[in-house]
Coordinates of C-alpha atoms in Angstrom, one line a residue:
X1 CA 86.8 102.1 89.9
X2 CA 83.1 101.9 89.4
X3 CA 81.2 104.5 91.4
X4 CA 77.9 103.8 93.1
X5 CA 75.6 106.7 93.3
X6 CA 72.4 107.2 95.2
X7 CA 69.9 107.7 92.2
X8 CA 66.2 107.5 91.9
X9 CA 66.7 104.2 90.1
X10 CA 68.5 102.7 93.1
X11 CA 65.5 103.9 95.4
X12 CA 63.1 102.0 93.2
X13 CA 65.1 98.9 93.5
X14 CA 65.2 99.3 97.2
X15 CA 64.1 96.2 99.2
X16 CA 61.2 96.3 101.6
X17 CA 62.3 98.0 104.9
X18 CA 64.0 95.8 107.4
X19 CA 63.2 95.8 111.1
X20 CA 66.6 97.2 112.1
X21 CA 68.3 100.2 110.5
X22 CA 71.9 100.7 109.8
X23 CA 73.3 103.2 112.4
X24 CA 76.4 104.7 113.8
X25 CA 77.9 103.4 117.1
X26 CA 78.7 107.1 117.9
X27 CA 75.8 109.3 119.0
X28 CA 77.9 112.4 119.5
X29 CA 81.2 114.0 118.4
X30 CA 83.0 117.1 119.5
X31 CA 83.5 119.9 117.1
X32 CA 87.2 120.0 116.2
X33 CA 87.9 116.4 117.4
X34 CA 89.2 113.5 115.5
X35 CA 86.7 110.6 115.8
X36 CA 86.2 107.0 114.7
X37 CA 83.0 106.5 112.9
X38 CA 81.5 103.1 113.0
X39 CA 78.7 102.1 110.7
X40 CA 76.7 99.2 112.2
X41 CA 75.1 96.9 109.6
X42 CA 72.7 94.4 111.3
X43 CA 71.4 92.5 108.3
X44 CA 71.5 92.0 104.5
X45 CA 68.7 92.9 101.9
X46 CA 65.5 91.1 102.8
X47 CA 67.0 87.7 102.9
X48 CA 70.0 88.2 100.5
X49 CA 73.6 88.6 101.7
X50 CA 75.3 92.0 101.3
X51 CA 78.4 92.1 99.1
X52 CA 79.0 95.9 98.9
X53 CA 78.7 98.6 101.6
X54 CA 79.1 102.2 100.7
X55 CA 79.5 105.2 103.2
X56 CA 79.0 108.8 102.1
X57 CA 80.9 111.4 104.2
X58 CA 79.3 114.6 104.9
X59 CA 80.6 118.3 104.5
X60 CA 82.5 119.2 107.7
X61 CA 84.1 115.8 108.1
X62 CA 87.7 116.2 107.0
X63 CA 90.9 114.2 106.5
X64 CA 89.1 110.8 106.6
X65 CA 90.9 107.5 106.6
X66 CA 88.9 104.3 106.1
X67 CA 89.9 101.0 108.0
X68 CA 90.3 98.0 105.7
X69 CA 88.4 94.7 106.4
X70 CA 89.8 91.3 105.7
X71 CA 87.9 89.7 103.0
X72 CA 86.6 93.0 101.5
X73 CA 88.1 95.2 98.8
X74 CA 88.5 98.8 99.9
X75 CA 87.9 101.7 97.4
X76 CA 87.6 105.5 98.0
X77 CA 86.3 108.6 96.2
X78 CA 87.7 112.0 96.6
X79 CA 86.0 115.3 95.8
X80 CA 86.0 119.0 96.8
X81 CA 85.1 120.2 100.3
X82 CA 82.3 122.7 100.6
X83 CA 84.7 124.8 102.7
X84 CA 88.5 124.6 102.7
X85 CA 90.0 122.9 105.7
X86 CA 93.0 124.3 107.5
X87 CA 95.6 121.6 107.9
X88 CA 98.5 123.1 109.8
X89 CA 98.3 126.3 107.9
X90 CA 97.7 124.6 104.5
X91 CA 94.3 124.9 103.0
X92 CA 92.9 121.6 101.9
X93 CA 90.2 122.0 99.2
X94 CA 89.4 118.4 98.7
X95 CA 89.6 115.0 100.4
X96 CA 87.8 111.7 100.9
X97 CA 84.1 111.9 100.3
X98 CA 82.9 108.3 100.0
X99 CA 84.2 104.8 101.0
X100 CA 83.1 101.5 99.6
X101 CA 83.9 98.0 100.9
X102 CA 83.0 95.4 98.2
X103 CA 83.4 91.7 97.4
X104 CA 82.5 90.6 100.9
X105 CA 79.7 88.4 102.2
X106 CA 77.4 89.5 105.1
X107 CA 74.5 87.0 105.4
X108 CA 71.1 88.5 106.2
X109 CA 71.2 87.1 109.7
X110 CA 74.7 88.4 110.4
X111 CA 76.0 91.7 111.9
X112 CA 79.2 93.6 111.0
X113 CA 80.8 97.0 111.4
X114 CA 82.6 99.3 108.9
X115 CA 85.0 102.0 110.2
X116 CA 86.2 105.5 109.0
X117 CA 88.3 107.9 111.0
X118 CA 88.2 111.6 110.5
X119 CA 88.1 115.1 111.9
X120 CA 85.0 117.2 112.5
X121 CA 85.4 120.9 111.7
X122 CA 86.0 123.1 114.7
X123 CA 83.5 125.7 113.5
X124 CA 80.4 123.3 113.3
X125 CA 77.7 124.6 115.5
X126 CA 76.8 122.6 118.5
X127 CA 73.6 120.7 118.0
X128 CA 74.3 120.1 114.2
X129 CA 73.1 116.7 113.0
X130 CA 75.7 115.2 110.7
X131 CA 74.3 112.4 108.3
X132 CA 76.4 109.6 106.9
X133 CA 74.3 108.1 104.1
X134 CA 75.0 104.4 103.5
X135 CA 74.0 101.8 100.9
X136 CA 74.1 98.0 101.0
X137 CA 74.1 96.2 97.7
X138 CA 73.1 92.4 97.4
X139 CA 72.6 90.1 94.5
X140 CA 69.3 91.6 93.3
X141 CA 68.2 94.0 96.0
X142 CA 69.4 97.1 97.8
X143 CA 69.1 98.3 101.4
X144 CA 69.1 102.0 101.3
X145 CA 69.9 104.3 104.3
X146 CA 70.0 107.7 102.7
X147 CA 67.1 109.8 104.0
X148 CA 68.6 112.9 105.6
X149 CA 65.3 114.6 106.3
X150 CA 65.2 113.7 110.0
X151 CA 61.5 112.8 110.0
X152 CA 60.4 110.1 112.4
X153 CA 59.5 106.7 111.2
X154 CA 60.9 107.0 107.7
X155 CA 61.9 103.5 106.3
X156 CA 65.5 104.5 105.3
X157 CA 67.0 107.0 107.7
X158 CA 70.7 107.9 107.1
X159 CA 73.0 107.0 110.0
X160 CA 73.8 110.2 111.9
X161 CA 75.3 111.8 115.0
X162 CA 75.1 115.1 116.8
X163 CA 78.0 117.5 117.1
X164 CA 78.6 118.9 120.4
X165 CA 80.8 121.7 121.6
X166 CA 84.5 120.9 121.6
X167 CA 86.7 121.0 124.7
X168 CA 89.0 123.9 125.3
X169 CA 91.9 121.7 124.4
X170 CA 90.4 121.0 120.9
X171 CA 89.2 124.5 120.2
X172 CA 91.0 126.1 117.2
X173 CA 93.2 123.1 116.6
X174 CA 91.1 121.1 114.2
X175 CA 93.1 118.2 113.1
X176 CA 96.3 119.2 114.9
X177 CA 95.8 116.6 117.6
X178 CA 95.3 114.0 115.0
X179 CA 98.1 115.3 112.6
X180 CA 95.7 114.8 109.8
X181 CA 97.4 113.9 106.5
X182 CA 100.2 112.3 108.3
X183 CA 98.5 109.2 109.6
X184 CA 99.1 110.2 113.2
X185 CA 96.7 109.1 116.0
X186 CA 94.4 111.0 118.4
X187 CA 96.1 112.4 121.6
X188 CA 94.5 109.7 123.8
X189 CA 92.3 106.7 123.4
X190 CA 90.5 105.3 126.5
X191 CA 89.2 101.9 127.2
X192 CA 88.0 101.0 130.7
X193 CA 90.4 102.6 133.2
X194 CA 93.3 102.6 130.6
X195 CA 94.5 105.7 128.7
X196 CA 96.5 104.9 125.5
X197 CA 98.8 107.7 124.1
X198 CA 101.6 108.2 121.7
X199 CA 100.8 105.3 119.4
X200 CA 103.2 104.9 116.5
X201 CA 104.9 102.4 114.2
X202 CA 108.0 102.4 112.2
X203 CA 108.1 102.3 108.4
X204 CA 109.6 99.2 107.0
X205 CA 111.6 98.5 103.8
X206 CA 110.2 96.5 100.9
X207 CA 109.7 92.8 101.5
X208 CA 110.6 93.3 105.3
X209 CA 108.9 90.4 107.2
X210 CA 108.4 92.2 110.5
X211 CA 107.5 95.6 112.0
X212 CA 107.2 97.2 115.3
X213 CA 104.5 99.2 117.2
X214 CA 104.8 101.4 120.3
X215 CA 102.6 103.3 122.7
X216 CA 102.1 104.3 126.3
X217 CA 99.4 102.7 128.5
X218 CA 98.4 104.3 131.8
X219 CA 96.2 102.5 134.2
X220 CA 94.1 105.0 136.1
X221 CA 92.0 102.4 137.9
X222 CA 92.5 100.5 141.1
X223 CA 92.7 97.1 139.5
X224 CA 95.6 95.6 137.7
X225 CA 95.2 94.8 134.1
X226 CA 97.1 92.9 131.4
X227 CA 97.6 93.3 127.7
X228 CA 96.8 89.8 126.4
X229 CA 96.7 90.0 122.6
X230 CA 97.4 92.2 119.6
X231 CA 96.2 91.9 116.0
X232 CA 96.1 93.8 112.8
X233 CA 94.9 93.2 109.2
X234 CA 98.4 94.2 108.0
X235 CA 100.1 91.2 109.4
X236 CA 99.6 87.4 109.6
X237 CA 100.6 87.4 113.3
X238 CA 101.2 90.0 116.0
X239 CA 102.5 89.5 119.5
X240 CA 103.6 91.5 122.5
X241 CA 107.4 91.3 122.9
X242 CA 110.1 92.3 125.3
X243 CA 113.6 93.4 124.4
X244 CA 116.3 93.2 127.1
X245 CA 120.0 93.1 127.7
X246 CA 121.3 89.9 129.3
X247 CA 125.1 89.5 129.9
X248 CA 125.9 92.0 127.2
X249 CA 123.5 90.3 124.7
X250 CA 120.3 91.9 123.4
X251 CA 117.5 89.4 123.4
X252 CA 114.0 89.6 122.3
X253 CA 111.1 87.3 123.5
X254 CA 107.3 87.1 123.2
X255 CA 105.3 87.4 126.4
X256 CA 103.0 84.4 126.3
X257 CA 101.2 85.6 129.5
X258 CA 100.7 89.1 128.3
X259 CA 102.1 92.4 129.6
X260 CA 101.1 93.4 133.1
X261 CA 99.5 96.9 133.5
X262 CA 99.6 97.5 137.2
X263 CA 96.9 99.7 138.8
X264 CA 98.0 103.4 139.1
X265 CA 101.0 102.9 136.9
X266 CA 102.1 103.7 133.4
X267 CA 103.7 101.2 131.1
X268 CA 105.7 102.4 128.0
X269 CA 106.1 100.3 124.9
X270 CA 109.2 101.7 123.3
X271 CA 112.0 100.9 120.9
X272 CA 114.5 98.7 122.8
X273 CA 111.9 97.6 125.5
X274 CA 108.4 96.2 125.5
X275 CA 106.9 96.6 122.0
X276 CA 104.3 95.1 119.6
X277 CA 105.8 92.8 117.0
X278 CA 103.9 92.5 113.6
X279 CA 105.1 89.4 111.6
X280 CA 104.3 88.1 108.2
X281 CA 103.5 91.6 106.9
X282 CA 101.2 91.7 104.0
X283 CA 103.0 94.8 102.6
X284 CA 105.5 97.4 103.8
X285 CA 104.5 99.9 106.3
X286 CA 104.8 103.3 104.6
X287 CA 105.7 106.5 106.5
X288 CA 102.9 109.0 106.6
X289 CA 100.2 106.4 106.6
X290 CA 98.5 104.7 109.6
X291 CA 98.2 101.2 110.9
X292 CA 95.0 99.9 112.7
X293 CA 95.9 97.6 115.6
X294 CA 93.5 95.8 117.9
X295 CA 94.5 95.4 121.5
X296 CA 92.9 93.0 124.0
X297 CA 93.2 93.7 127.7
X298 CA 92.2 91.3 130.4
X299 CA 89.9 93.7 132.3
X300 CA 89.4 96.7 130.0
X301 CA 88.4 94.7 127.0
X302 CA 89.2 95.3 123.4
X303 CA 90.1 98.5 121.6
X304 CA 91.3 99.4 118.1
X305 CA 93.9 102.2 117.8
X306 CA 95.6 103.8 114.8
X307 CA 99.3 103.8 114.9
X308 CA 101.0 106.7 113.0
X309 CA 103.7 105.2 110.8
X310 CA 106.9 107.3 111.2
X311 CA 110.4 107.1 109.8
X312 CA 112.2 103.8 110.0
X313 CA 114.1 105.2 113.1
X314 CA 111.2 107.1 114.7
X315 CA 111.3 107.5 118.4
X316 CA 107.8 108.8 118.8
X317 CA 104.4 109.5 117.2
X318 CA 105.5 112.9 115.8
X319 CA 109.1 111.9 114.7
X320 CA 109.4 112.2 111.0
X321 CA 113.2 112.2 110.9
X322 CA 113.7 109.7 108.2
X323 CA 111.9 111.3 105.3
X324 CA 114.5 110.2 102.8
X325 CA 112.7 106.9 102.6
X326 CA 110.7 106.9 99.4
X327 CA 107.3 105.4 98.7
X328 CA 107.0 102.8 96.0

């Protein structure tokens, strides 16, 4: 893998400043929390299309996992942490430090987002500004977003956010709520009035054409909602299905009108009931990794969640009962 570094030569090749900077969607993150970091890229390089985007990860951001993008090749770089990270009692001394998406095509007049998920150290002081330096490469020019000085009106400020105090529930747990290193998801994801918890998928055998995903959706609002669509870059098609017993025969069918989420109620997507069906899988789902899935709701809108991939017979997000399955 060819590594891109932020050198003086790269700065000399930098294009003239554009009118809009690359920024993070997130303005704040709680210490000790697991957070999705979204790099927003609003243009190319002074008229040229972007073909490569690189994001550097700061000290204090641990157990990171990048989200793949269709049409872009994903590569990562690991390196030592400035301070070891306590992952369930095991000291992690190195991890992901940079992510590169390459081989894509982002026109100068287009906009796109690049996503990484990771955990902020629980001991980061509130008010700390965390910089995520980024670089765009085009045919002959470079758009550089690496200035971490914090001065106003610099032409190339690094995308950044501010760390705030963690909640009492997060304190001292670090990545426990995210089960870092195991591909598990956050305790809860909210979109509109909906709270999504317990998201997981089951590992599949080599060449298996389909897989299943499960989660719990609670509607805290006063308006009915409906899960209309599901998608994932790991599969050619994805649908919401229902499995039920009719006259002693187990049947499974898609829900073309979506899955109702009544106001004030909770709907469970579980093995043997409602579930997400992933068809035309691009590759096997491997236990210990995670699967990004985008859900579209009628009222709440669209949200992307990470499904922890458990054992082939997993019954929940923390169920790793089938560890005999080997990776290939």
